[in-house]
Amino acid sequence: LAKTTQPISMDSYEGQEVNITCSHNNIATNDYITWYQQFPSQGPRFIIQGYKTKVTNEVASLFIPADRKSSTLSLPRVSLSDTAVYYCLVVAGFQKLVFGTGTRLLVSP
Amino acid sequence: NAGVTQTPKFRVLKTGQSMTLLCAQDMNHEYMYWYRQDPGMGLRLIHYSVGEGTTAKGEVPDGYNVSRLKKQNFLLGLESAAPSQTSVYFCASSWAEASTDTQYFGPGTRLTVL
């Protein structure tokens, strides 16, 4: 089981780039890395997914080193509306679908 | 498209009572999931379904039952509610396995068991 470790919380200011790193030392060959965002009183929302190297979409980038034992979610130029909890999910198989406690990101003016 | 909807949004039960939570999706997804989220915690998978008529246990299935009689609906039942089942319940669906595909989540049901 690929256990994930993330910082409990992070603080940032509007306009800054935020990088949230997730450690997953026991990641298996078939595991993908997925990041979700969750606002209070809402269900999680998909941000980005990757297997190796770098993935970029309209909202974020995901950096995965060659050994895949960690991954970094990069949010460019955050705004107040990016204040949320961010979950790193590493899973291969249904019984391993476990969200960790996530990282609470607070963006201030 | 409504996406994933959950009924009800809130519910208060007494210990020993039963209830059913309904999840509906209009995206023609094969896979559906039920999670619970306790305060300050991540989500834990209760049960899941890989298609109409199929269900399977997740990480924390005890005390819950599920049914997937129609592809678009996934029901979560509590036969005899306990205070430990006080939580927020989220339903999700996806085209393919969650490991390689996006899960779409509903807005959640907040359940309190007294």
XYZ file of C-alpha atoms in Angstrom:
223
model
C 0.000 0.000 0.000
C 1.494 3.290 -1.127
C 1.042 5.556 1.883
C 1.210 9.245 1.107
C 2.638 12.004 3.263
C 1.858 15.674 2.726
C 2.402 18.816 4.786
C -0.579 19.467 7.015
C -0.862 23.109 6.028
C 0.696 25.817 3.894
C 0.273 29.578 3.720
C 0.694 31.774 0.679
C -0.221 35.162 -0.737
C -2.164 36.043 -3.822
C -0.109 35.967 -6.989
C 2.535 33.598 -5.644
C 3.354 30.159 -6.955
C 2.578 27.339 -4.530
C 4.271 23.960 -4.588
C 2.831 21.117 -2.519
C 4.943 18.000 -2.284
C 3.615 14.525 -1.609
C 5.841 11.676 -0.530
C 4.923 8.143 -1.608
C 7.956 5.962 -1.003
C 6.178 2.655 -1.588
C 4.573 3.550 -4.897
C 4.025 0.521 -7.114
C 4.724 0.185 -10.814
C 1.043 0.438 -11.757
C 0.176 3.340 -9.456
C -0.881 6.684 -10.855
C -0.641 9.928 -8.899
C -3.776 12.035 -8.732
C -4.447 15.332 -6.988
C -7.829 16.547 -5.805
C -9.011 19.859 -4.378
C -11.725 20.129 -1.765
C -13.566 23.236 -0.584
C -15.512 23.235 2.700
C -18.862 21.449 2.472
C -18.126 20.184 -1.031
C -16.914 16.970 -2.581
C -13.351 16.747 -3.893
C -12.652 17.949 -7.397
C -10.046 16.488 -9.758
C -7.065 18.728 -10.471
C -4.459 16.681 -12.287
C -3.093 13.177 -12.760
C 0.256 11.814 -13.872
C 2.443 8.740 -14.030
C 5.932 10.161 -14.600
C 7.825 13.320 -15.595
C 5.655 16.407 -15.966
C 1.996 16.976 -16.662
C 0.403 20.375 -17.170
C -3.175 21.471 -17.603
C -4.997 24.767 -17.439
C -4.934 24.974 -13.644
C -1.799 23.198 -12.415
C 1.382 21.295 -13.139
C 2.475 18.002 -11.681
C 6.145 17.141 -11.401
C 7.173 13.527 -10.842
C 10.868 12.597 -10.548
C 12.272 9.480 -12.161
C 12.081 7.372 -8.994
C 8.402 8.383 -8.550
C 8.778 8.381 -4.757
C 7.379 11.879 -4.563
C 5.363 14.309 -6.604
C 4.871 18.076 -6.532
C 1.689 19.899 -7.361
C 2.416 23.390 -8.620
C -0.265 26.085 -8.588
C 0.833 29.191 -10.500
C -0.222 32.612 -9.259
C -2.714 31.513 -6.607
C -5.764 33.562 -5.743
C -7.991 33.672 -2.659
C -10.278 31.125 -4.301
C -7.485 28.549 -4.233
C -7.824 28.300 -0.450
C -8.795 24.653 -0.006
C -7.550 21.232 1.045
C -5.409 19.424 -1.517
C -5.179 15.635 -1.538
C -2.517 13.512 -3.143
C -3.874 10.101 -4.122
C -1.750 7.135 -5.161
C -3.810 4.104 -5.981
C -3.830 0.864 -7.889
C -6.870 -1.169 -7.038
C -10.068 -0.327 -5.283
C -9.183 -1.317 -1.771
C -6.219 1.020 -1.918
C -8.402 4.065 -2.675
C -7.406 6.024 0.406
C -7.239 9.785 0.627
C -4.753 11.034 3.197
C -5.433 13.977 5.478
C -4.426 16.411 2.755
C -2.744 19.826 2.819
C -4.726 22.854 3.903
C -3.677 25.785 1.738
C -4.532 29.267 2.971
C -4.101 32.095 0.487
C -4.077 35.585 1.961
C -4.446 38.981 0.243
C -25.947 17.583 -16.907
C -26.505 17.478 -13.175
C -23.390 15.355 -12.677
C -23.523 13.461 -9.391
C -26.395 14.205 -7.037
C -27.015 12.924 -3.514
C -30.202 12.679 -1.499
C -30.727 13.792 1.229
C -28.300 16.624 2.002
C -28.741 16.346 5.761
C -30.180 13.730 8.088
C -30.368 13.135 11.810
C -30.984 9.592 13.037
C -31.376 7.962 16.408
C -29.215 4.980 17.275
C -30.703 1.832 15.791
C -32.682 3.540 13.052
C -32.137 2.686 9.419
C -31.892 4.828 6.324
C -30.833 4.795 2.686
C -28.701 7.371 0.950
C -29.263 7.767 -2.775
C -26.603 8.653 -5.317
C -27.466 9.356 -8.929
C -25.224 10.182 -11.887
C -26.203 11.199 -15.399
C -22.803 10.711 -17.064
C -23.303 7.040 -17.945
C -20.346 6.087 -15.747
C -19.662 2.436 -15.039
C -17.902 2.894 -11.710
C -19.482 4.318 -8.591
C -18.177 4.753 -5.040
C -19.307 5.607 -1.547
C -16.899 7.351 0.823
C -17.163 8.717 4.327
C -15.248 11.711 5.622
C -14.841 12.336 9.326
C -13.855 15.769 10.696
C -10.306 16.716 9.768
C -9.778 13.468 7.912
C -9.474 12.326 4.349
C -12.031 10.179 2.585
C -12.311 6.466 3.218
C -13.891 4.093 0.729
C -16.916 2.199 2.050
C -18.164 0.262 -0.985
C -17.831 0.524 -4.715
C -19.388 -0.829 -7.889
C -17.795 -1.610 -11.232
C -21.087 -1.855 -13.066
C -24.819 -2.378 -12.820
C -25.645 -5.288 -10.548
C -22.170 -5.480 -8.976
C -20.895 -4.240 -5.632
C -17.769 -4.788 -3.575
C -16.310 -3.830 -0.210
C -13.873 -1.017 0.278
C -11.740 -0.086 3.247
C -14.514 0.442 5.845
C -17.611 -1.585 4.814
C -18.859 -2.745 8.227
C -22.323 -1.499 9.121
C -23.206 -0.541 5.541
C -24.836 -2.255 2.590
C -25.128 -1.105 -1.009
C -27.053 -1.878 -4.153
C -26.634 -0.951 -7.812
C -29.840 -2.086 -9.476
C -29.633 0.609 -12.132
C -26.474 1.897 -13.765
C -27.178 5.480 -12.794
C -27.993 4.848 -9.130
C -25.921 3.625 -6.195
C -27.659 3.239 -2.841
C -25.962 3.153 0.552
C -27.916 1.630 3.424
C -27.443 1.766 7.152
C -29.448 -1.036 8.749
C -28.918 -0.035 12.377
C -27.263 3.346 12.722
C -24.589 3.917 15.364
C -23.040 7.179 16.618
C -19.739 6.071 15.022
C -21.435 6.455 11.654
C -21.848 10.182 12.144
C -19.970 11.550 9.165
C -20.240 13.235 5.804
C -20.897 10.743 3.022
C -19.730 11.365 -0.508
C -20.663 9.500 -3.612
C -18.473 9.517 -6.710
C -18.465 8.041 -10.194
C -15.954 7.510 -12.991
C -15.693 6.090 -16.510
C -12.869 3.762 -15.654
C -11.037 2.662 -12.546
C -10.315 5.516 -10.153
C -6.602 4.791 -10.319
C -6.395 6.023 -13.898
C -9.493 8.144 -14.286
C -11.152 11.190 -12.786
C -13.705 10.664 -10.068
C -16.647 13.055 -10.040
C -17.981 13.676 -6.572
C -21.420 14.606 -5.320
C -22.072 17.418 -2.809
C -22.231 15.077 0.173
C -24.764 14.013 2.802
C -24.179 15.111 6.357
C -25.430 12.414 8.712
C -25.680 12.719 12.471
C -26.518 9.701 14.610
C -27.613 10.512 18.141
